[in-house]
CSV table of C-alpha atoms in Angstrom, one decimal:
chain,number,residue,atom,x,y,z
A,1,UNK,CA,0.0,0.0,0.0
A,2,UNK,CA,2.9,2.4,1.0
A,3,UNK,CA,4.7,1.4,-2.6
A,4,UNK,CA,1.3,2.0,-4.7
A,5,UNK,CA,1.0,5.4,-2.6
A,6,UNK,CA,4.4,6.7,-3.3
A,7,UNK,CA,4.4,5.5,-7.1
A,8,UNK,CA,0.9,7.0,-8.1
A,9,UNK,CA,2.2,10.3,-6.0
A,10,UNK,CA,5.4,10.7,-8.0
A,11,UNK,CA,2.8,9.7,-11.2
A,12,UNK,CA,0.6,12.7,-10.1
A,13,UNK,CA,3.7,15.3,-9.8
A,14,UNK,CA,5.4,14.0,-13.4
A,15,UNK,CA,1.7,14.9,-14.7
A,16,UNK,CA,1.7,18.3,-13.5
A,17,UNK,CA,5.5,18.9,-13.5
A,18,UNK,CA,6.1,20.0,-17.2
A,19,UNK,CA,3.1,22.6,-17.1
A,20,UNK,CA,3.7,24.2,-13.9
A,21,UNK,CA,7.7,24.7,-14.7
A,22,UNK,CA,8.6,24.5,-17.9
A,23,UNK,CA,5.5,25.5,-20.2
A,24,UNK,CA,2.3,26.6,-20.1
A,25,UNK,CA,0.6,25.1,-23.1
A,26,UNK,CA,-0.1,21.2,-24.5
A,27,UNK,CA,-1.8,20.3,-20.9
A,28,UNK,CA,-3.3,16.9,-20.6
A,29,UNK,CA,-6.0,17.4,-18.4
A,30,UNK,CA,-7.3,14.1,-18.3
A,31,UNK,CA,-4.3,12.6,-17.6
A,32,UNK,CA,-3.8,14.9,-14.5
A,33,UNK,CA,-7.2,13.7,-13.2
A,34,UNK,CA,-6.6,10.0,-13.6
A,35,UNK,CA,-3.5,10.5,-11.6
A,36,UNK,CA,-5.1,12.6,-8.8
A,37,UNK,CA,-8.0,10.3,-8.7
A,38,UNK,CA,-5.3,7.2,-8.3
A,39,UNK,CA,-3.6,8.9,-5.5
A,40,UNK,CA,-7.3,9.1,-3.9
A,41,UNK,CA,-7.6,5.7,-4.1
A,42,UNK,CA,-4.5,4.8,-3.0
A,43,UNK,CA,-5.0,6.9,0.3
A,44,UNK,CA,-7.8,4.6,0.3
A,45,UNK,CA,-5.8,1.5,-0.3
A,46,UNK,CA,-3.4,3.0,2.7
A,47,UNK,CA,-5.7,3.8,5.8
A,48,UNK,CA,-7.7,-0.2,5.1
A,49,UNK,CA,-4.4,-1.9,5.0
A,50,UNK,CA,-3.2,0.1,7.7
A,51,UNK,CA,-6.8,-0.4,10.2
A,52,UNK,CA,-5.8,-4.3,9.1
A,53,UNK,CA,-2.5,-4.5,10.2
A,54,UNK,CA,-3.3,-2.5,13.4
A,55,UNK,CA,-6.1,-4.7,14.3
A,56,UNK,CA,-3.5,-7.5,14.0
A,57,UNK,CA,-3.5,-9.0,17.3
A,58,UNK,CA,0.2,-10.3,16.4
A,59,UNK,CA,1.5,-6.9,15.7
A,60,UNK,CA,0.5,-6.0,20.0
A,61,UNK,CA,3.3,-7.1,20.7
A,62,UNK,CA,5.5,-4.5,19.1
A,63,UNK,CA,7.6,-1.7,21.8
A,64,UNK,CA,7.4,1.7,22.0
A,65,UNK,CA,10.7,2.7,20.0
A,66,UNK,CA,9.2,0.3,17.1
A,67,UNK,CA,6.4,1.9,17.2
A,68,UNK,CA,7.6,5.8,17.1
A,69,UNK,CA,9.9,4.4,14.2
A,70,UNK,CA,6.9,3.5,12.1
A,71,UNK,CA,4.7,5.9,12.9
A,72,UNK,CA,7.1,8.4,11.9
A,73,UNK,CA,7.6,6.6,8.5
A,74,UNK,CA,4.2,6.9,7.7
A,75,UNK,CA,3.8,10.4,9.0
A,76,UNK,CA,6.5,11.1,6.9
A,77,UNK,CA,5.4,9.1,3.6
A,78,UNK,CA,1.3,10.8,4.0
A,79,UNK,CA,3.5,13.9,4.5
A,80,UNK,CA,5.2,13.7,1.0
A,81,UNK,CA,1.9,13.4,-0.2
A,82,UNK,CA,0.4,15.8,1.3
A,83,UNK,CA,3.2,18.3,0.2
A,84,UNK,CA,2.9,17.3,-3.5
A,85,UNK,CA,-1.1,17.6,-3.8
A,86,UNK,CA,-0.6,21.1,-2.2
A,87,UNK,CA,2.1,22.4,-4.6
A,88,UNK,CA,0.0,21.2,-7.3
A,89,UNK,CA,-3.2,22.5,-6.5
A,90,UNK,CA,-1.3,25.8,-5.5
A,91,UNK,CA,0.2,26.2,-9.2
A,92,UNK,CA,-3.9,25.7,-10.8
A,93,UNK,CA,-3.1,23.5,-12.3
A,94,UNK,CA,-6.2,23.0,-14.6
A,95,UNK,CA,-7.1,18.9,-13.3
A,96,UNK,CA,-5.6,18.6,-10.3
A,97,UNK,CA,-8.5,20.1,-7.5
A,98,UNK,CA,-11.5,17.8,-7.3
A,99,UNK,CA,-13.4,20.3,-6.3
A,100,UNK,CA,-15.7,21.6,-9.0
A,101,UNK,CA,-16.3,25.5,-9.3
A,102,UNK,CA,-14.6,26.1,-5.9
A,103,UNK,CA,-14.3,29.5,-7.2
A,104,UNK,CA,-18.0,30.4,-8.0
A,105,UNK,CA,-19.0,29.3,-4.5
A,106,UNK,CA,-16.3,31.1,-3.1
A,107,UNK,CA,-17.6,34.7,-4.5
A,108,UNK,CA,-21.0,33.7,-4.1
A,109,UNK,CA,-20.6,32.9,-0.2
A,110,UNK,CA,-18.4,36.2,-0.1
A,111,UNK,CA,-21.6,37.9,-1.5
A,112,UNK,CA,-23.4,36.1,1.2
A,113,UNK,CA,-21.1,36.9,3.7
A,114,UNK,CA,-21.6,40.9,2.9
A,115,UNK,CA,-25.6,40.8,2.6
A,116,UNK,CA,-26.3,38.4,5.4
A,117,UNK,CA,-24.0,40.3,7.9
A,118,UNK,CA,-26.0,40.9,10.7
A,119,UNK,CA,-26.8,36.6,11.0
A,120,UNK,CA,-23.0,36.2,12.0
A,121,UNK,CA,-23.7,39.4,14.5
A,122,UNK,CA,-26.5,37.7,15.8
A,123,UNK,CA,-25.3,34.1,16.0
A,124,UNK,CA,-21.8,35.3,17.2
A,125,UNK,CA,-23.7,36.9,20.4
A,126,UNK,CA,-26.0,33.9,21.0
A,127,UNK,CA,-22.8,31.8,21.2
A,128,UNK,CA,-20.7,34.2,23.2
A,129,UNK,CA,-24.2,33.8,25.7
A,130,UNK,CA,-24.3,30.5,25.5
A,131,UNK,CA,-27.9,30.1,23.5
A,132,UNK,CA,-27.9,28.7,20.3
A,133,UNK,CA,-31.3,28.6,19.3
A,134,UNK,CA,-32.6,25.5,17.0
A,135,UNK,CA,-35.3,23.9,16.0
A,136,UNK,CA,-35.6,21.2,18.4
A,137,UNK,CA,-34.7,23.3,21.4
A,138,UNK,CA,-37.8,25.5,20.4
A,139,UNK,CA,-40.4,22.4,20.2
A,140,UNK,CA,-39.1,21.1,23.5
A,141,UNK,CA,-39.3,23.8,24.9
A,142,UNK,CA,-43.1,24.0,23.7
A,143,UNK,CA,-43.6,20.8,24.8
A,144,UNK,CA,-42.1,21.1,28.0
A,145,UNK,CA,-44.3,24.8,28.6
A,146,UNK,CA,-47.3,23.1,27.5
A,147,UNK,CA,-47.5,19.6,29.6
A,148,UNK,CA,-46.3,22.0,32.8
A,149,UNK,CA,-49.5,24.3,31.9
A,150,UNK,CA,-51.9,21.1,31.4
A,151,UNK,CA,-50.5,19.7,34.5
A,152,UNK,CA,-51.2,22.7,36.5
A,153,UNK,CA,-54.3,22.8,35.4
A,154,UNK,CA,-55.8,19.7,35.7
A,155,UNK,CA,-54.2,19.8,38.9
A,156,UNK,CA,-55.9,22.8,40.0
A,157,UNK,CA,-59.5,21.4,38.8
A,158,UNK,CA,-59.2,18.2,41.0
A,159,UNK,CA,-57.6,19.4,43.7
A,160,UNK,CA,-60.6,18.0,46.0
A,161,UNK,CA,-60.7,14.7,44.0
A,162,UNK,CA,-57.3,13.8,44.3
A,163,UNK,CA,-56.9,15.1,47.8
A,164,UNK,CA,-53.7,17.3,47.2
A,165,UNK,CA,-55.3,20.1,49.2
A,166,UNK,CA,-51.2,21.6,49.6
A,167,UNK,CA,-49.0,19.5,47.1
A,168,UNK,CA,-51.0,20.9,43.9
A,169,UNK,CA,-47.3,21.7,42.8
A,170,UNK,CA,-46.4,18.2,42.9
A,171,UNK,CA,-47.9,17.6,39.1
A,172,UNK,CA,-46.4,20.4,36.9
A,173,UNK,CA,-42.6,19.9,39.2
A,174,UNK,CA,-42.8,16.2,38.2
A,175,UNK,CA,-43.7,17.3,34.2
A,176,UNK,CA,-41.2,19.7,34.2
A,177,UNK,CA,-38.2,17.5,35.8
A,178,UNK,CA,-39.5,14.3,33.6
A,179,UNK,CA,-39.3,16.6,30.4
A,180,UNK,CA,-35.9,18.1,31.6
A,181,UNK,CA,-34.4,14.2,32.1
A,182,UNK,CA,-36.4,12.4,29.5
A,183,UNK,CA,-34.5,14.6,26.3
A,184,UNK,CA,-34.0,12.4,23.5
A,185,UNK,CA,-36.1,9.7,24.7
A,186,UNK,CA,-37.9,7.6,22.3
A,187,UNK,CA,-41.9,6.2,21.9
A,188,UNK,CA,-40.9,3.3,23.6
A,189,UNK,CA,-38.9,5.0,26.8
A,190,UNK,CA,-41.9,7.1,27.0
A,191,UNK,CA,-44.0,4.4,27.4
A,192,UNK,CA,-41.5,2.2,29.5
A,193,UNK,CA,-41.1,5.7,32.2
A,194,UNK,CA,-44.8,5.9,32.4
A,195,UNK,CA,-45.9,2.3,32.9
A,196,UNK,CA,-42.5,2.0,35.8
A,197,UNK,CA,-43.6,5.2,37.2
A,198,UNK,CA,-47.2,3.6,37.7
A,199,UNK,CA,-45.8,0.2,39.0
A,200,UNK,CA,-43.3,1.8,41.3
A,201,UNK,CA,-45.4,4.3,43.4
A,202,UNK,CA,-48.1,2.1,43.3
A,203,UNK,CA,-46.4,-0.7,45.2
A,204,UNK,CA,-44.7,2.2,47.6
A,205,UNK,CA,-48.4,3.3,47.8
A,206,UNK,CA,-49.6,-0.4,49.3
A,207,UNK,CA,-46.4,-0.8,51.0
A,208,UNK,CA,-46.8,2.7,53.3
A,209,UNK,CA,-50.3,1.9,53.3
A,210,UNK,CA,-50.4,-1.9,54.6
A,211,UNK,CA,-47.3,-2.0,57.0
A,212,UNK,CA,-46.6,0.8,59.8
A,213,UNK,CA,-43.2,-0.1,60.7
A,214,UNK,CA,-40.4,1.6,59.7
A,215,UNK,CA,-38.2,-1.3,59.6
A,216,UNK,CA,-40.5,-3.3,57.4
A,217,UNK,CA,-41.0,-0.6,55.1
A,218,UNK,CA,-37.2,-0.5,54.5
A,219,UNK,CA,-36.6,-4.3,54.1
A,220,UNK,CA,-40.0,-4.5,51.4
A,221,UNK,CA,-38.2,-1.1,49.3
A,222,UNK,CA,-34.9,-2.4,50.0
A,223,UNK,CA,-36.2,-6.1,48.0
A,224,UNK,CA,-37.8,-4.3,45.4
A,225,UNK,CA,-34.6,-2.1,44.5
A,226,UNK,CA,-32.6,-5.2,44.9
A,227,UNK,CA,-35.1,-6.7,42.3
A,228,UNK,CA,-34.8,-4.3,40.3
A,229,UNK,CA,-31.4,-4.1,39.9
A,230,UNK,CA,-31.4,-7.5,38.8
A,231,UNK,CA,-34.1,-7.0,35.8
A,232,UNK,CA,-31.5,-3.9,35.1
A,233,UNK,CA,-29.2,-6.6,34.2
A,234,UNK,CA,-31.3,-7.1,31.1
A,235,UNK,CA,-30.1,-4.1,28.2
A,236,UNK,CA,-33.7,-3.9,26.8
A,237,UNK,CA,-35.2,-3.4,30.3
A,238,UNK,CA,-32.7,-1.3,31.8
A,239,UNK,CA,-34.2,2.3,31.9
A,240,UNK,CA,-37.6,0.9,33.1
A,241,UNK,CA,-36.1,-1.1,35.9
A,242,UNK,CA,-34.0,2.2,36.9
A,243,UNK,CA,-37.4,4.3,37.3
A,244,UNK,CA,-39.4,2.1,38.6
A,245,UNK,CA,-36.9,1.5,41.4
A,246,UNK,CA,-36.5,5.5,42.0
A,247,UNK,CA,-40.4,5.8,42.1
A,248,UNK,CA,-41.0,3.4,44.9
A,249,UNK,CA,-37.9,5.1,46.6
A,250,UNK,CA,-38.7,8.9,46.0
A,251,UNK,CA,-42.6,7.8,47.1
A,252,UNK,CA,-41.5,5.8,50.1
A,253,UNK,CA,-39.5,8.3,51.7
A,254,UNK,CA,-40.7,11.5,50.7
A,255,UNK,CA,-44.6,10.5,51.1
A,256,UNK,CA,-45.5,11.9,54.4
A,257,UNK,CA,-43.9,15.2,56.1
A,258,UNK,CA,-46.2,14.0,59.7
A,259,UNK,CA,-44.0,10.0,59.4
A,260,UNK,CA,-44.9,6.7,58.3
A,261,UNK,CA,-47.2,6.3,61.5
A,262,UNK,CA,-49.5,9.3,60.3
A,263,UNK,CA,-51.9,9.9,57.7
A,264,UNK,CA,-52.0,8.2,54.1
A,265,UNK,CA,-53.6,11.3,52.3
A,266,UNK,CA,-50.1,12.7,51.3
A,267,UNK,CA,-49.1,9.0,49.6
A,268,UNK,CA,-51.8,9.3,48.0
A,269,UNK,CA,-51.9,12.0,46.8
A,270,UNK,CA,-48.2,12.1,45.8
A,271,UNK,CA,-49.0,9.2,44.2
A,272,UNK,CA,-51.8,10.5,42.1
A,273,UNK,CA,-50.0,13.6,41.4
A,274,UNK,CA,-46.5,12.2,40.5
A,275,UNK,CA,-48.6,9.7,37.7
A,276,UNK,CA,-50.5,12.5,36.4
A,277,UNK,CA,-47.8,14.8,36.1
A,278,UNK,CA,-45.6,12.1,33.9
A,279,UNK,CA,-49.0,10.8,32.1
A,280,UNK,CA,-49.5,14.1,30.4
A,281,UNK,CA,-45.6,14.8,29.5
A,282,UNK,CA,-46.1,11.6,27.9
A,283,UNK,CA,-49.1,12.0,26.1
A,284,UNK,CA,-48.8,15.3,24.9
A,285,UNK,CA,-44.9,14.7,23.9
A,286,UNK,CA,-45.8,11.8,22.1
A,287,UNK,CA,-48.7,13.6,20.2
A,288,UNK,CA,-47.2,17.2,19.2
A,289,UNK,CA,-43.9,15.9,17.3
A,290,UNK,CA,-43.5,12.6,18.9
A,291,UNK,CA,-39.8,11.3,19.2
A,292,UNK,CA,-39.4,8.3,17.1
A,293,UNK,CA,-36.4,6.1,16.9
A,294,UNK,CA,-36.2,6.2,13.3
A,295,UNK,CA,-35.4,10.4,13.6
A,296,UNK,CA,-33.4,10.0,16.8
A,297,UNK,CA,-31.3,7.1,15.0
A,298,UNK,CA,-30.9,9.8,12.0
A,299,UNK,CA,-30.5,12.5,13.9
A,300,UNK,CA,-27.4,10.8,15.9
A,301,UNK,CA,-25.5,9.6,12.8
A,302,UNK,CA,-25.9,13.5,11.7
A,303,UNK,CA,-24.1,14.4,15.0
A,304,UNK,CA,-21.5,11.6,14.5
A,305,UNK,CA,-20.7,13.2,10.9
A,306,UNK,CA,-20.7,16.8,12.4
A,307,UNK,CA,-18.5,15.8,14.9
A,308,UNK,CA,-16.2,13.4,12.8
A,309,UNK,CA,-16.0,15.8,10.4
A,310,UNK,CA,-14.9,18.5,13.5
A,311,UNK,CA,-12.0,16.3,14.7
A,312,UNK,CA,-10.9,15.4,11.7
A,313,UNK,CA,-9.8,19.1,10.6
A,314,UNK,CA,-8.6,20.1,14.1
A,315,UNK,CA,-6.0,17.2,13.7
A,316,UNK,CA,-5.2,17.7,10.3
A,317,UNK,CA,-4.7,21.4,11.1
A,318,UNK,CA,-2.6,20.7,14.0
A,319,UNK,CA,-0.4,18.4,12.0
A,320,UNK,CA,0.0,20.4,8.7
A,321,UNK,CA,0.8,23.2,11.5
A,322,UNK,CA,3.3,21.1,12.8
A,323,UNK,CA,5.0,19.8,9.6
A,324,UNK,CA,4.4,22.9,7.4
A,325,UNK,CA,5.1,26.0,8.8
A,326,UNK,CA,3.4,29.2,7.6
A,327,UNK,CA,6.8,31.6,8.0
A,328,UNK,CA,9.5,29.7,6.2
A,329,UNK,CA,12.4,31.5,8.3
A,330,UNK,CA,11.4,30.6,11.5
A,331,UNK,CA,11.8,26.9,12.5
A,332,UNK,CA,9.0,24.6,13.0
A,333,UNK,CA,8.8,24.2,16.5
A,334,UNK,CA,8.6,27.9,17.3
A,335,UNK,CA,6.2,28.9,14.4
A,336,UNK,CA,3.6,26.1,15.5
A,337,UNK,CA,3.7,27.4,19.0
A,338,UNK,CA,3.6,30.4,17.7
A,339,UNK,CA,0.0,30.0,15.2
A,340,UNK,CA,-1.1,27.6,18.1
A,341,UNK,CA,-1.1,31.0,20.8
A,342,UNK,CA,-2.4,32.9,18.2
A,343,UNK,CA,-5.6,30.3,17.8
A,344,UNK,CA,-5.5,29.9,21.5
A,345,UNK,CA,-6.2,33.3,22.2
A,346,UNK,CA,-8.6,34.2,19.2
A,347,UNK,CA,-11.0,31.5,20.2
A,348,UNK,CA,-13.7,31.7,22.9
A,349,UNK,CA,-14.4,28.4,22.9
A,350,UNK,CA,-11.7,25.5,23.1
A,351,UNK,CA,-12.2,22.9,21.3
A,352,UNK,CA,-11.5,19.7,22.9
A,353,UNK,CA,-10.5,16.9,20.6
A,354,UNK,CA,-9.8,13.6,22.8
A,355,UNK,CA,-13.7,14.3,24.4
A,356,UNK,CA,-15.6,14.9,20.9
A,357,UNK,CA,-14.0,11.6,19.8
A,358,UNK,CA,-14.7,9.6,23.3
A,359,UNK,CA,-18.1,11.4,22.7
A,360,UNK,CA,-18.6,10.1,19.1
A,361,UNK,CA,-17.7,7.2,20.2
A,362,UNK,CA,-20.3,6.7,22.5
A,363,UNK,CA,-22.8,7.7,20.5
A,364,UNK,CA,-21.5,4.8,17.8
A,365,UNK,CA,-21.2,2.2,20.4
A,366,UNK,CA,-25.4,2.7,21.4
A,367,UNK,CA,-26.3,3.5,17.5
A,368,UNK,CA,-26.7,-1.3,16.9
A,369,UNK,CA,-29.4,-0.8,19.7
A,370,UNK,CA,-31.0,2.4,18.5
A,371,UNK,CA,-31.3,0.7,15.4
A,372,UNK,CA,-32.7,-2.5,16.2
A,373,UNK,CA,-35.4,-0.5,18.4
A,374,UNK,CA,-36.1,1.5,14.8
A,375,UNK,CA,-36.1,-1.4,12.7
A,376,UNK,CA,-39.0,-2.8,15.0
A,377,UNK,CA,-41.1,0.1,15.2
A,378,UNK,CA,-44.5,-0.2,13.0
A,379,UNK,CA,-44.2,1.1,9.5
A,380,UNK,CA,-47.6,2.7,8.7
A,381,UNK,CA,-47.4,4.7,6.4
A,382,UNK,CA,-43.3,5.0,6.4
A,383,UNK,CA,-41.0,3.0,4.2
A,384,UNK,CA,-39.9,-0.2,5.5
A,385,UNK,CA,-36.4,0.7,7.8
A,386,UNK,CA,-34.5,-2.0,6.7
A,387,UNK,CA,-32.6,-0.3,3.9
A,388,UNK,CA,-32.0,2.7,5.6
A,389,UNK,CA,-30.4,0.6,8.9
A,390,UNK,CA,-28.0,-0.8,7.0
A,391,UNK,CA,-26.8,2.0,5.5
A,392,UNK,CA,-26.6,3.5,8.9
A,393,UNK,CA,-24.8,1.2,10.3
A,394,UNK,CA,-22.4,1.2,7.2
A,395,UNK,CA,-21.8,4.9,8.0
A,396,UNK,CA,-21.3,4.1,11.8
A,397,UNK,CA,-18.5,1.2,11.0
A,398,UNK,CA,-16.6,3.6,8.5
A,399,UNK,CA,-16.9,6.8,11.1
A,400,UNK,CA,-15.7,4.3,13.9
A,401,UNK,CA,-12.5,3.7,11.5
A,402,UNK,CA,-11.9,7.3,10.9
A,403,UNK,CA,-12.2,8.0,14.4
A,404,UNK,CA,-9.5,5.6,15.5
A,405,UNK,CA,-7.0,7.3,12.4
A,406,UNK,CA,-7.7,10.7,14.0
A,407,UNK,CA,-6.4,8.9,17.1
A,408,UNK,CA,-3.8,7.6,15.5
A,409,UNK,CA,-2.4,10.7,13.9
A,410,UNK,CA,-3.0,12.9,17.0
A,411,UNK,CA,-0.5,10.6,19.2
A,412,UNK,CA,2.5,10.5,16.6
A,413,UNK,CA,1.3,14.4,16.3
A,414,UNK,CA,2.1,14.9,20.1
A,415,UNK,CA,4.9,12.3,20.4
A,416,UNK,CA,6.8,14.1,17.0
A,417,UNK,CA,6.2,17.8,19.0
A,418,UNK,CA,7.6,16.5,21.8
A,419,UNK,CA,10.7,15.0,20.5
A,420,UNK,CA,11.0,17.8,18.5
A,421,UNK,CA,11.1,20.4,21.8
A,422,UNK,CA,13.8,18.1,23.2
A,423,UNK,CA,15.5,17.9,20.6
A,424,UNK,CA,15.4,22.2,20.6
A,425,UNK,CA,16.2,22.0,24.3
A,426,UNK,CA,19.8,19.8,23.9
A,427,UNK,CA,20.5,21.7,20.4
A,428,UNK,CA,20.2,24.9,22.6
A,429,UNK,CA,22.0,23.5,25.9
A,430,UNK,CA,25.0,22.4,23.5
A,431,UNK,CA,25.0,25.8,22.1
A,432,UNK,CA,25.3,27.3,25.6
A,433,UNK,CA,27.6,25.0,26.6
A,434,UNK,CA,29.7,25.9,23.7
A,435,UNK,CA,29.7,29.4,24.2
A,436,UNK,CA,30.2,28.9,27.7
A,437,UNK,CA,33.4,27.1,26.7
A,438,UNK,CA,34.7,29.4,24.1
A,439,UNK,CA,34.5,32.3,26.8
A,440,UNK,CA,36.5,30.6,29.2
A,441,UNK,CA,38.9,29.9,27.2
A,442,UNK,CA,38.9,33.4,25.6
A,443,UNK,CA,39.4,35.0,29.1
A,444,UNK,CA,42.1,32.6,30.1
A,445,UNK,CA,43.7,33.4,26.4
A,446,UNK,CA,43.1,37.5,27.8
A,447,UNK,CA,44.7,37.4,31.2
């Protein structure tokens, strides 16, 4: 793979050699994009043979100092490429950018840029607040206002029925927490939180209810958490096990202000309140826009791409900034620190590399489960999912591959910077040594 790089790299520059140096006319064009489009595919060719070999479980066993060697060989080769597509697309070479009418969309977005000003104001101020405002942030927030207003109000109207004479606030607090927790939650969670709600403060109900001892109140909650715990065990029943537990718990010993030896009205009516409250976040989130696995599933990968697509410039940035610096009299090391304070101190916001790619990573590792939840949903009147899972997953794989090069070159990116400060720091202690040595001698030369 390294050999096929190397060749169809030196086949791309002998293409675009003779008109960017010698003359200017008899250009084959189509030439110069076969070759380009080679070295594509052999970039291609490189990071699969390289995942391979890396996922070798015979090449673990390799050292450190092996491993520096050859990461700086390949560093060095996708660096000799990298130099040589550069130079040519620098020269304009007609052929040799992929990118069609790069040009036209550049002066039409700096025609954008001029009219639409006042949107890069405006957004630049949200951000610097901390409010991006979006689409879905807006209906949840609908959402969230609406099923705390219903709440309230059917709270209000049957006060006297449901006995909640002074915890009327107990409804809309419980909407309002269960739509601030419950983001991103699917038909199916929805469901699952509603029906373990039910279960769980129904049995603390009976529990507080039948039994007036506080020890056997603890040991009946205490067997019911441990049982749940177990059916946590389960990946398909894990979020209902977990609320039903905190129900009973939350029930149990929040139910009564006057102790478990005093009246039952305020379990209840906790009870009541804490069921209705999650009953209408549930009914009305599921009915205004409802939350299906199919649009979380795509709206995830999008995020994964976004994300991807984020990490994969900040480390090829950070690398061409190491390899390539922008002032060609200063030396590497100092004009990379240099641009790196410069972007340091510009920014507002840091962007951290190492937690959008655990983050990403995260996301990919739950996206097999997401999907299989989408895939049985039903279909009414939606195309069947089973096309559109696959390709997802094909997209997760290939993301999970990139992720682990971006990985990859950010370590040999660090581990190159720092061997090339120390190797700064003993070129510049020899240097002072020297000179410490040639005025000693020069003074013992004087007197």
């Amino acid at each position: 793979a390294i050999c096929l790089l190397i060749d169809t790299t030196f086949n791309f520059l002998e293409a675009t050699l003779p008109y960017t140096i010698h003359y200017t006319s008899h250009t084959n064009t189509e030439k110069i994009i076969s070759c380009r489009l080679k070295v594509e595919a052999a970039l291609e060719n490189f990071f699969e043979t390289y995942a391979q070999v890396r996922e070798d479980p015979n090449n673990l066993n390799m050292s450190n100092t092996d491993s520096i060697s050859l990461n700086t060989f390949l560093l060095l080769v996708l660096r000799l490429v990298h130099v040589t597509i550069t130079a040519a697309e620098t020269s304009e070479t007609p052929g040799t950018c992929l990118d069609i009418g790069f040009e036209q969309t550049k002066e039409s977005s700096s025609m954008k840029t001029e009219i639409f000003k006042w949107k890069d104001i405006f957004f630049g101020v949200a951000t610097y607040i901390g409010l991006r405002p979006s689409v879905g942030k807006f209906l949840r927030a609908t959402k969230t206002s609406l099923s705390v207003l219903v709440s309230a109000i059917v709270a209000l109207t049957f006060r006297e029925r449901l006995q909640a004479q002074s915890w009327v606030y107990w409804a809309p607090m419980t909407t309002a927490l269960v739509s601030d927790s419950s983001e991103g939650g699917t038909i199916r969670l929805s469901f699952q939180r509603l029906v373990a709600v039910l279960l769980g403060s129904t049995y603390a109900y009976i529990i507080v209810l039948v039994s007036h001892s506080r020890l056997a109140i603890g040991i009946c909650i205490s067997l019911f958490v441990a049982f749940m715990g177990y059916i946590k065990t389960d990946a398909q029943k894990e979020y209902f096990a977990v609320v039903c537990g905190q129900s009973a718990s939350i029930i149990t010993f929040l139910s009564n202000q006057e102790g478990f030896e005093g009246p039952n009205k305020a379990v209840l009516a906790r009870t009541s309140l804490t069921f209705l409250g999650i009953f209408i976040h549930v009914f009305i989130s599921n009915l205004l826009v409802p939350i299906s696995a199919r649009k979380l599933a795509k709206k995830r990968v999008i995020t994964m791409i976004n994300n991807v697509s984020v990490a994969l410039k900040s480390a090829c940035d950070d690398f061409c900034l190491f390899i390539g610096p922008s002032r060609p009299h200063l030396l590497p090391t100092t004009s990379a620190l240099l641009i790196g304070q410069q972007t340091t101190s510009s920014d507002k916001i840091p962007f951290n590399l190492m937690n959008t790619l655990a983050a990403t990573e995260k996301i990919a590792d739950a996206l097999p489960a997401l999907l299989e939840e989408a895939l049985n949903e039903p279909n009414f009147w939606k195309s069947p999912f089973i096309e559109v899972k696959d390709r997802y997953d094909d997209i997760s794989k290939t993301l999970y591959r990139i992720i682990r090069n971006i990985r990859f070159v950010h370590r040999c990116t660090t581990i190159l910077k720092a061997e090339t400060k120390l190797h700064f720091a003993l070129e510049a202690r020899q240097v002072f040594s020297r000179l410490h040595v040639t005025l000693e001698s020069y003074s013992t030369h004087v007197y």
